[in-house]
Amino acid sequence: MRRLMPFLLTIAATAAATWAVATLLLNISQRKQEGAYQYLRLVEITEETIDPSLWGRNFPRAYEGYLRTSDTVRTRYGGSEAFSKLDTDPAWKRLFSGYAFGVDYREERGHAFSLEDQKTTLRTSQFKQPGACLQCHAGGMKQVYESVGGGDLQKGFELVCAMPLDTAWKYVSHPIACTDCHNPADMKLRITRPGFLNAIKLVKAREGIPNYDPNTMATRQEMRTFVCGQCHVEYYFKGEGKIVTYPWHNGLTMDGAEAYYDSVGFKDWTHKETGAPMLKAQHPEFELWNQGIHARSGVACADCHMPYMREGAAKITDHHIRSPLLNVSRACLPCHHFPEQEMLARAEAIQSRTIALLDRGEIAVLALCDAILAAMRRGATEQELAGPRALHRKAQWRLDYISAENSSGFHAPQEAARILAEAIDYARQGQLQAELIRPSGLSVK
Amino acid sequence: MRSSSWLRWVSAVGFGVFVGLSLFTFHFAEGLSYLSNDPAACKNCHIMNEQFDSWVKSSHHTVASCNDCHVPATFPDKYFVKAENGWHHSRAFTLQNFHEPIRIRPTNLQELQHNCIRCHSIMVGDIAAHRDVEDMQARCTECHRSAGHLTTN
């Protein structure tokens, strides 16, 4: 037995080493296959395939990321949990008085909840809303519009916009889905929302490009922003038909949108306290980003919010769409060669400064409300109140534009600061005007 | 006695299988290519794809390949650095535990700087002895970032 031991040990050692080499061989082989990036077409994907889980069978990596948009994680100033902003910042209850947002204004969650959250908000259960809302909240709207419109996207869009929301809901069953951004035939990016198609035409026409169609004329990198810009924009429901319209007639700036609303005499609601004709900003991410340095440098939404990632040797686009601040390494560091902590600190410095201005803006607009209320108590006439009310509209539109925009100023820091500075200035101007109307103890004509 | 001769054969065959499998694995992993100067060898593991693609478009691609900048020019230092880096790279890629995006290590950064100066010594001789350059506080690639490969995804 003693003489056998060296042999047995040799066999055991060789076996272990062979095991290790075979394992390494399989690992190398697997990496090589991943590097070749192949995908298995297990199911046929067509225009009728709305359910993302079916797309997920062919594209499991992208689908796994998509499913993770249901997570709830906070950054310093943003988040994705369900809570009411009216509870955390009660000033907005008053700023939105007389409007549905004054009743329910919740933190937005990930794409996975886009349809569900629309159904649970008090803004749709306590108030009558049109089918227009659906354009951005459900998956497969292109297919819905085309079937309702008898093959005509625009016609179906107009018909669904005018429907009651409860009726429109019956056509849909999924939140934002693969088919909304990808062509099922070749997975190329595509624009499916008529609101964006109509509005980008206006923007490009101003640049001297008539009849612009992003689906045939946009570059790949432009599409990596446009697909997001379909919904992450400022909009209103135009006229009796409630057509979803983006106010890009004078360009993509805050001032351009305001000039458009003024020119058509639009107001979202009348402020219950001051009687001012108000505008509600939606979430102009695409517009504000357009004013910033990242847009200027050719960086697309997807570069930061869906950065390339690696699984094994395969390079894929991260479909777990989220704040880049939760993913600084992959989101920022490919371009910015600094430590993660440094990049996070830069972003948070911008956001802290924006939030500080925003807080001052809220105080200023509330002071304006108080001044108008006091003037009304002193018996101010409608004519005398017109000036302060117009300034209330201007100031709060600016304040809300940055408050509702989902980056706490990061998408264009200087533009955000400029807009908030104007908000504060207009609010204080309005306050001064209101205070000069029949000052207490004096009789003014 | 008879059983030990039987075992000797088993060991011999087993060892042969091990050696054969190892050689095949080395061949399958294109092991020999790592001894060459071919830049294509660096993207065997595909993580260097972007670096390779951008190097093709860089100002240096007609005069310098990966090895010219990233490993010493002389024997045996060249193969020592190659072996050391090769060990780190293959371990990281197999175990999949490394920083993303990939980052150059301080020692390799020093090697890089040394190679910049090696080729451009006539032009930079006067400033290469400056303390900030010596201390790696002022690095060539801080400003000349696109000389080799500037990747933006």
XYZ file of C-alpha atoms in Angstrom:
598
model
C 0.000 0.000 0.000
C 2.805 2.323 0.891
C 4.340 1.777 -2.543
C 1.011 2.562 -4.186
C 0.616 5.941 -2.508
C 2.815 7.977 -4.877
C 0.910 6.601 -7.871
C -2.466 7.303 -6.346
C -1.399 10.819 -5.449
C -0.092 11.389 -8.972
C -3.409 10.230 -10.412
C -5.355 12.460 -8.043
C -3.160 15.477 -8.823
C -3.355 14.904 -12.582
C -7.121 14.460 -12.348
C -7.485 17.724 -10.406
C -5.252 19.589 -12.853
C -7.130 18.143 -15.840
C -10.408 19.125 -14.204
C -9.118 22.699 -13.823
C -7.853 22.888 -17.406
C -11.161 21.534 -18.763
C -13.064 24.116 -16.720
C -10.860 26.872 -18.094
C -11.348 25.534 -21.621
C -15.124 25.684 -21.229
C -14.896 29.211 -19.806
C -12.802 30.410 -22.745
C -15.192 28.737 -25.142
C -18.162 30.431 -23.465
C -16.489 33.860 -23.617
C -15.750 33.323 -27.297
C -19.400 32.552 -27.967
C -20.523 35.603 -26.001
C -18.047 37.729 -27.923
C -19.530 36.575 -31.208
C -22.895 37.905 -29.900
C -25.479 35.601 -31.194
C -29.120 35.590 -30.385
C -31.521 32.722 -30.613
C -34.735 33.468 -32.409
C -37.033 31.337 -30.316
C -40.291 33.124 -31.125
C -41.475 35.150 -34.085
C -41.806 38.848 -33.138
C -44.268 40.874 -35.214
C -46.219 44.144 -34.946
C -48.879 42.175 -33.074
C -46.409 41.147 -30.346
C -47.002 43.682 -27.574
C -46.240 41.487 -24.550
C -42.591 42.192 -23.570
C -42.144 38.693 -22.104
C -42.348 37.262 -25.643
C -39.619 39.633 -26.858
C -37.739 38.576 -23.733
C -37.446 35.022 -25.007
C -35.312 36.227 -27.909
C -33.548 38.980 -25.975
C -33.254 37.726 -22.396
C -30.504 40.178 -21.381
C -32.398 43.293 -22.456
C -35.621 41.924 -20.986
C -34.022 41.202 -17.609
C -32.972 44.855 -17.455
C -36.443 46.038 -18.489
C -38.007 44.000 -15.659
C -35.756 45.748 -13.179
C -37.400 49.120 -13.881
C -39.820 48.034 -11.154
C -37.186 48.688 -8.481
C -37.415 51.564 -6.035
C -34.155 53.277 -5.195
C -33.491 56.862 -4.154
C -30.769 59.215 -5.200
C -30.140 62.298 -3.073
C -32.910 64.336 -4.737
C -34.856 61.826 -6.824
C -36.484 58.483 -6.359
C -38.921 55.908 -7.618
C -41.032 55.002 -4.602
C -44.729 55.755 -4.451
C -45.251 58.756 -2.189
C -47.072 62.049 -2.545
C -44.952 65.111 -3.204
C -47.759 67.154 -1.664
C -46.948 65.537 1.694
C -43.189 66.093 1.472
C -43.497 69.653 0.127
C -46.939 71.063 1.110
C -46.220 74.391 -0.610
C -47.286 72.725 -3.855
C -50.755 71.986 -2.468
C -51.290 75.730 -2.427
C -49.437 76.464 -5.650
C -51.725 73.987 -7.459
C -54.910 75.049 -5.655
C -57.985 74.488 -7.765
C -56.197 71.952 -9.970
C -56.001 68.134 -10.028
C -52.285 68.235 -9.158
C -53.223 69.938 -5.889
C -55.114 66.740 -4.974
C -52.602 64.101 -6.029
C -49.003 64.618 -7.159
C -46.973 61.478 -6.691
C -43.360 60.641 -7.265
C -42.986 58.940 -10.644
C -41.826 55.342 -10.690
C -40.082 53.167 -13.276
C -41.430 52.257 -16.705
C -42.855 49.010 -15.331
C -45.485 51.058 -13.460
C -46.363 53.548 -16.205
C -49.850 52.126 -16.795
C -50.618 50.973 -13.259
C -49.740 54.339 -11.693
C -51.986 56.133 -14.168
C -54.875 53.952 -13.061
C -54.274 54.507 -9.342
C -53.728 58.264 -9.211
C -56.602 60.348 -7.874
C -56.145 62.621 -10.883
C -57.779 59.973 -13.078
C -60.317 58.629 -10.555
C -61.580 61.954 -9.165
C -61.272 63.939 -12.386
C -62.462 63.201 -15.904
C -59.442 62.663 -18.164
C -59.241 62.068 -21.918
C -57.707 59.126 -23.797
C -54.931 61.565 -24.736
C -53.178 60.571 -21.477
C -52.657 57.082 -22.836
C -50.138 58.083 -25.514
C -47.265 57.817 -23.089
C -48.534 55.465 -20.425
C -49.266 52.255 -22.318
C -47.321 49.854 -24.517
C -48.255 49.264 -28.140
C -50.001 52.603 -28.761
C -48.880 52.595 -32.412
C -50.842 49.384 -32.901
C -53.855 50.773 -30.989
C -53.880 54.002 -33.028
C -53.534 52.138 -36.296
C -56.331 49.705 -35.529
C -58.697 52.437 -34.276
C -57.781 54.669 -37.223
C -58.245 51.894 -39.774
C -54.521 51.832 -40.589
C -54.036 55.611 -40.254
C -51.799 56.398 -37.257
C -52.697 60.091 -37.033
C -56.432 59.471 -37.423
C -56.431 56.780 -34.723
C -54.359 59.085 -32.495
C -56.989 61.831 -32.827
C -59.858 59.414 -32.150
C -58.224 57.904 -29.051
C -57.181 61.332 -27.674
C -60.819 62.441 -27.671
C -62.127 59.277 -25.960
C -62.764 59.169 -22.218
C -59.679 57.625 -20.564
C -61.733 54.739 -19.122
C -62.734 53.740 -22.661
C -59.201 54.042 -24.020
C -57.825 51.812 -21.256
C -59.782 48.898 -22.701
C -57.429 48.839 -25.720
C -54.243 48.342 -23.693
C -52.810 45.816 -21.279
C -49.091 46.576 -20.879
C -46.942 49.464 -19.627
C -44.235 50.944 -21.910
C -43.045 47.973 -23.951
C -40.320 46.859 -26.376
C -42.469 47.587 -29.454
C -42.709 51.271 -28.478
C -39.037 51.890 -29.263
C -38.026 48.916 -31.447
C -39.062 47.760 -34.887
C -40.010 44.091 -34.439
C -38.544 43.200 -37.843
C -34.941 44.247 -37.145
C -34.923 45.736 -33.620
C -33.951 49.155 -34.985
C -35.018 52.137 -32.913
C -38.199 53.828 -34.088
C -40.593 56.613 -33.169
C -44.168 55.478 -32.610
C -45.790 58.464 -30.854
C -47.675 60.856 -33.180
C -47.272 63.702 -30.659
C -43.502 63.590 -31.154
C -43.668 63.014 -34.919
C -45.826 66.127 -35.327
C -43.756 68.297 -32.987
C -40.247 67.414 -34.191
C -41.477 68.360 -37.670
C -42.075 71.903 -36.355
C -38.624 72.078 -34.775
C -36.844 70.855 -37.906
C -38.896 73.102 -40.205
C -37.547 76.066 -38.231
C -34.047 74.745 -38.973
C -34.915 74.638 -42.667
C -35.651 70.922 -42.958
C -39.186 70.465 -44.298
C -41.286 67.306 -43.755
C -38.871 65.843 -41.233
C -39.474 62.200 -40.357
C -37.145 60.863 -37.656
C -37.854 57.278 -38.695
C -36.105 57.807 -42.007
C -33.935 60.899 -41.427
C -32.523 60.678 -37.907
C -29.105 59.234 -37.137
C -28.726 56.294 -34.780
C -27.349 58.537 -32.054
C -30.248 60.989 -32.476
C -32.679 58.099 -32.155
C -31.069 57.148 -28.844
C -32.518 60.442 -27.576
C -35.646 60.751 -29.692
C -37.193 57.496 -28.451
C -37.065 58.966 -24.926
C -38.154 62.404 -26.146
C -41.419 60.871 -27.341
C -42.777 61.095 -23.812
C -40.296 62.940 -21.570
C -41.493 66.338 -22.746
C -43.779 69.296 -22.054
C -47.217 68.943 -23.684
C -50.846 69.987 -23.492
C -54.151 68.648 -24.758
C -55.143 70.936 -27.602
C -58.751 72.015 -28.065
C -61.932 69.971 -27.795
C -60.257 67.003 -29.495
C -57.710 66.859 -26.649
C -54.885 66.239 -29.134
C -51.566 65.692 -27.336
C -49.515 68.662 -28.545
C -45.920 69.587 -27.712
C -45.463 73.409 -27.694
C -42.369 73.410 -29.915
C -43.678 75.974 -32.428
C -41.048 78.490 -31.267
C -38.293 75.979 -30.590
C -37.389 73.741 -27.671
C -36.848 76.379 -24.976
C -38.969 77.214 -21.933
C -39.504 80.714 -23.331
C -40.547 79.284 -26.699
C -43.178 77.083 -25.087
C -44.493 79.982 -22.994
C -44.671 82.237 -26.053
C -46.682 79.548 -27.841
C -49.134 79.119 -24.943
C -49.546 82.894 -24.710
C -50.113 83.179 -28.459
C -52.969 80.656 -28.419
C -54.337 81.985 -25.119
C -54.008 78.639 -23.352
C -54.330 78.053 -19.626
C -54.351 74.741 -17.755
C -56.520 76.097 -14.960
C -57.474 79.191 -13.014
C -55.700 79.511 -9.693
C -58.272 79.173 -6.936
C -56.640 81.727 -4.631
C -55.338 84.421 -6.950
C -57.551 83.865 -10.004
C -54.492 83.809 -12.277
C -54.649 81.898 -15.595
C -52.071 79.189 -14.869
C -49.838 76.854 -16.869
C -48.838 73.425 -15.542
C -45.433 72.230 -16.686
C -45.297 68.496 -17.355
C -41.790 67.027 -17.394
C -39.646 68.741 -20.055
C -36.605 66.460 -19.795
C -35.990 66.399 -23.561
C -36.261 70.174 -23.844
C -34.058 71.021 -20.861
C -31.437 68.443 -21.915
C -31.389 70.183 -25.292
C -30.186 73.374 -23.588
C -27.331 71.632 -21.786
C -23.721 70.697 -22.398
C -24.377 66.980 -22.827
C -26.716 67.625 -25.743
C -24.209 70.053 -27.160
C -21.526 67.356 -26.952
C -23.647 64.768 -28.719
C -24.393 62.637 -25.679
C -27.741 60.855 -25.948
C -30.232 59.960 -23.203
C -29.307 56.292 -23.584
C -25.597 57.000 -23.070
C -26.227 57.908 -19.415
C -29.571 56.285 -18.614
C -28.985 53.043 -20.537
C -25.171 52.833 -20.701
C -23.468 49.977 -22.473
C -22.672 47.117 -20.161
C -20.948 43.800 -20.444
C -22.251 40.397 -19.552
C -19.361 37.999 -19.972
C -17.854 39.098 -23.269
C -21.120 40.436 -24.726
C -21.666 44.196 -24.946
C -25.290 45.153 -24.483
C -27.383 48.238 -23.794
C -28.584 48.296 -20.201
C -32.390 48.253 -20.337
C -32.641 48.912 -16.609
C -33.464 52.554 -17.277
C -32.661 54.620 -14.179
C -30.813 57.571 -12.734
C -27.151 57.648 -13.804
C -26.377 58.565 -10.197
C -27.204 54.981 -9.226
C -24.702 53.742 -11.758
C -21.952 56.368 -11.870
C -19.214 54.014 -12.968
C -20.841 52.849 -16.171
C -22.872 56.023 -16.788
C -20.211 58.728 -16.355
C -16.751 57.185 -16.295
C -16.476 56.034 -19.922
C -16.225 59.759 -20.840
C -15.152 61.396 -17.572
C -11.878 59.956 -16.367
C -12.343 60.736 -12.696
C -13.208 58.630 -9.650
C -16.860 57.747 -9.083
C -17.032 59.790 -5.893
C -15.835 62.861 -7.767
C -18.469 62.487 -10.490
C -21.242 61.919 -7.956
C -20.087 64.988 -6.020
C -20.187 67.115 -9.180
C -23.712 66.007 -10.037
C -24.981 66.469 -6.501
C -23.432 69.930 -6.269
C -25.434 70.958 -9.345
C -28.601 69.449 -7.914
C -28.120 70.982 -4.464
C -27.747 74.441 -5.976
C -30.816 73.950 -8.145
C -32.910 72.723 -5.210
C -31.765 75.695 -3.094
C -32.964 78.069 -5.834
C -36.171 76.094 -6.196
C -36.902 76.415 -2.466
C -36.401 80.185 -2.670
C -38.616 80.269 -5.734
C -41.435 78.537 -3.844
C -41.199 81.112 -1.048
C -41.235 83.953 -3.585
C -44.288 82.635 -5.470
C -46.158 82.015 -2.213
C -45.347 85.601 -1.164
C -46.832 86.750 -4.464
C -49.991 84.714 -3.751
C -50.247 86.363 -0.316
C -49.803 89.821 -1.827
C -52.526 89.217 -4.431
C -54.890 87.855 -1.773
C -54.255 90.929 0.394
C -54.887 93.240 -2.571
C -58.149 91.409 -3.284
C -59.197 91.875 0.330
C -58.494 95.574 -0.062
C -60.944 95.590 -2.944
C -58.633 95.527 -5.944
C -60.411 95.511 -9.296
C -60.008 92.833 -11.964
C -58.131 95.374 -14.043
C -55.706 96.177 -11.239
C -55.137 92.472 -10.578
C -54.359 91.662 -14.203
C -50.663 92.610 -13.886
C -49.887 90.638 -10.717
C -51.869 87.675 -12.042
C -49.922 87.639 -15.309
C -46.717 87.660 -13.260
C -48.050 84.803 -11.107
C -48.549 82.790 -14.304
C -45.044 83.606 -15.559
C -43.301 82.993 -12.222
C -45.013 79.731 -11.372
C -44.624 78.354 -14.907
C -40.871 78.789 -14.532
C -40.770 77.385 -11.013
C -42.844 74.368 -12.034
C -40.828 73.864 -15.247
C -37.717 73.074 -13.212
C -39.572 71.387 -10.354
C -41.421 68.971 -12.646
C -38.389 68.304 -14.832
C -36.737 65.106 -13.661
C -33.096 65.967 -13.135
C -33.052 68.613 -10.391
C -31.382 70.914 -12.882
C -28.691 68.493 -14.001
C -29.790 68.267 -17.634
C -28.850 71.957 -18.152
C -27.593 73.562 -14.923
C -27.188 77.131 -16.136
C -30.492 77.142 -17.976
C -32.231 75.746 -14.890
C -30.671 78.454 -12.717
C -31.629 81.143 -15.231
C -35.240 79.944 -15.284
C -35.443 79.836 -11.480
C -33.860 83.287 -11.198
C -36.559 84.587 -13.539
C -39.215 82.804 -11.486
C -38.038 84.581 -8.333
C -37.775 87.921 -10.132
C -41.253 87.722 -11.666
C -42.717 86.621 -8.337
C -41.201 89.589 -6.502
C -42.206 91.998 -9.295
C -45.760 90.696 -9.023
C -45.655 91.015 -5.258
C -44.534 94.667 -5.534
C -47.259 95.429 -8.049
C -49.920 93.810 -5.870
C -48.749 95.679 -2.793
C -49.069 98.986 -4.639
C -52.743 98.359 -5.401
C -54.705 100.477 -2.897
C -52.041 100.293 -0.158
C -53.627 100.012 3.279
C -54.626 103.398 4.706
C -54.423 105.129 1.335
C -57.039 105.639 -1.289
C -55.705 105.009 -4.764
C -57.659 105.681 -7.899
C 4.050 -5.430 -8.013
C 1.617 -6.114 -10.833
C -0.854 -3.533 -9.531
C 1.825 -0.822 -9.423
C 2.780 -1.407 -13.070
C -0.932 -1.130 -13.989
C -1.122 2.141 -12.101
C 2.002 3.380 -13.861
C 0.207 3.010 -17.180
C -2.910 4.729 -15.892
C -0.775 7.622 -14.637
C 1.069 7.867 -17.902
C -2.153 7.896 -19.944
C -3.756 10.336 -17.523
C -0.774 12.659 -17.669
C -0.835 12.447 -21.462
C -4.515 13.462 -21.480
C -3.696 16.364 -19.175
C -0.836 17.580 -21.322
C -2.893 17.176 -24.503
C -5.867 19.015 -23.050
C -3.613 21.793 -21.761
C -1.968 22.188 -25.137
C -5.357 22.258 -26.841
C -6.646 24.867 -24.377
C -3.552 26.986 -25.009
C -4.117 26.661 -28.758
C -7.882 27.301 -28.455
C -7.197 30.438 -26.408
C -4.742 31.548 -29.090
C -2.020 31.536 -26.458
C 0.859 31.939 -28.895
C -0.595 35.163 -30.246
C 0.132 36.829 -26.896
C 3.835 36.467 -27.573
C 3.441 38.535 -30.740
C 3.041 42.280 -31.301
C -0.249 41.879 -33.174
C -2.863 44.289 -31.730
C -5.580 41.815 -32.691
C -4.264 39.536 -29.932
C -5.274 42.109 -27.328
C -8.914 41.871 -28.305
C -9.049 38.097 -28.076
C -11.055 38.617 -24.912
C -13.334 41.240 -26.561
C -13.109 43.696 -23.687
C -10.514 45.613 -25.669
C -12.771 45.886 -28.738
C -13.493 49.573 -28.188
C -9.852 50.369 -27.494
C -8.829 48.525 -30.652
C -11.498 50.217 -32.773
C -10.509 53.673 -31.598
C -6.799 52.930 -31.972
C -7.464 52.141 -35.647
C -8.733 55.709 -35.999
C -6.082 57.315 -33.820
C -3.106 59.412 -34.830
C -0.714 56.686 -33.682
C -2.036 53.651 -35.474
C 0.476 53.753 -38.317
C 3.461 54.118 -35.992
C 2.604 52.402 -32.742
C 0.674 49.289 -31.761
C -0.562 48.312 -28.289
C 2.789 46.915 -27.199
C 4.751 49.981 -28.273
C 2.960 52.086 -25.670
C 1.918 49.562 -23.049
C 4.926 47.267 -22.537
C 8.675 47.876 -22.330
C 10.568 47.693 -25.586
C 13.476 45.587 -24.356
C 13.980 41.917 -23.540
C 13.396 40.490 -20.952
C 11.341 43.344 -19.394
C 8.904 43.155 -22.247
C 7.982 39.534 -21.578
C 7.980 39.984 -17.851
C 5.391 42.794 -18.136
C 3.444 40.816 -20.730
C 3.325 37.793 -18.418
C 2.342 39.853 -15.412
C -0.400 41.752 -17.261
C -1.519 38.569 -18.988
C -1.971 36.888 -15.642
C -4.062 39.805 -14.292
C -6.139 40.089 -17.456
C -6.931 36.399 -17.781
C -7.747 36.075 -14.103
C -10.032 39.138 -14.212
C -11.761 38.036 -17.388
C -12.283 34.474 -16.174
C -13.591 35.483 -12.765
C -15.403 38.558 -14.132
C -14.452 40.712 -11.165
C -12.963 43.972 -12.359
C -13.843 47.645 -12.461
C -16.000 48.877 -15.295
C -15.102 50.736 -17.354
C -11.645 49.162 -17.216
C -8.925 51.340 -15.727
C -5.185 51.308 -16.228
C -3.141 50.445 -13.103
C -0.587 52.948 -11.739
C 2.352 50.718 -12.692
C 1.096 50.421 -16.260
C 0.526 54.161 -16.365
C 4.185 54.628 -15.540
C 5.129 52.229 -18.316
C 2.936 54.198 -20.717
C 4.514 57.508 -19.798
C 7.955 55.992 -20.161
C 7.105 54.880 -23.694
C 5.787 58.311 -24.700
C 9.107 59.801 -23.692
C 11.074 56.919 -25.274
C 9.813 57.796 -28.768
C 9.460 61.539 -28.330
C 12.622 62.128 -26.303
C 14.103 64.686 -28.695
C 10.977 66.806 -28.512
C 10.239 66.423 -24.804
C 13.737 65.966 -23.438
C 13.725 69.374 -21.788
C 10.467 68.856 -19.950
C 10.714 65.128 -19.220
C 13.046 65.781 -16.281
C 10.586 68.216 -14.703
C 9.551 67.108 -11.249
C 5.851 66.992 -12.055
C 6.571 64.650 -14.939
C 8.797 62.484 -12.781
C 6.134 62.356 -10.058
C 3.476 61.437 -12.602
C 1.608 64.631 -11.718
C 1.866 65.818 -15.311
C 1.222 62.943 -17.669
C 1.418 63.109 -21.460
C -1.956 61.388 -21.894
C -3.743 63.833 -19.608
C -3.727 66.298 -22.493
C -2.954 64.068 -25.456
C -5.807 61.762 -24.612
C -6.758 60.882 -28.154
C -3.219 60.038 -29.303
C -3.641 56.331 -28.622
C -7.279 55.464 -28.254
C -10.036 57.709 -26.959
C -13.090 55.606 -26.281
C -16.506 57.074 -25.751
C -18.433 53.818 -25.895
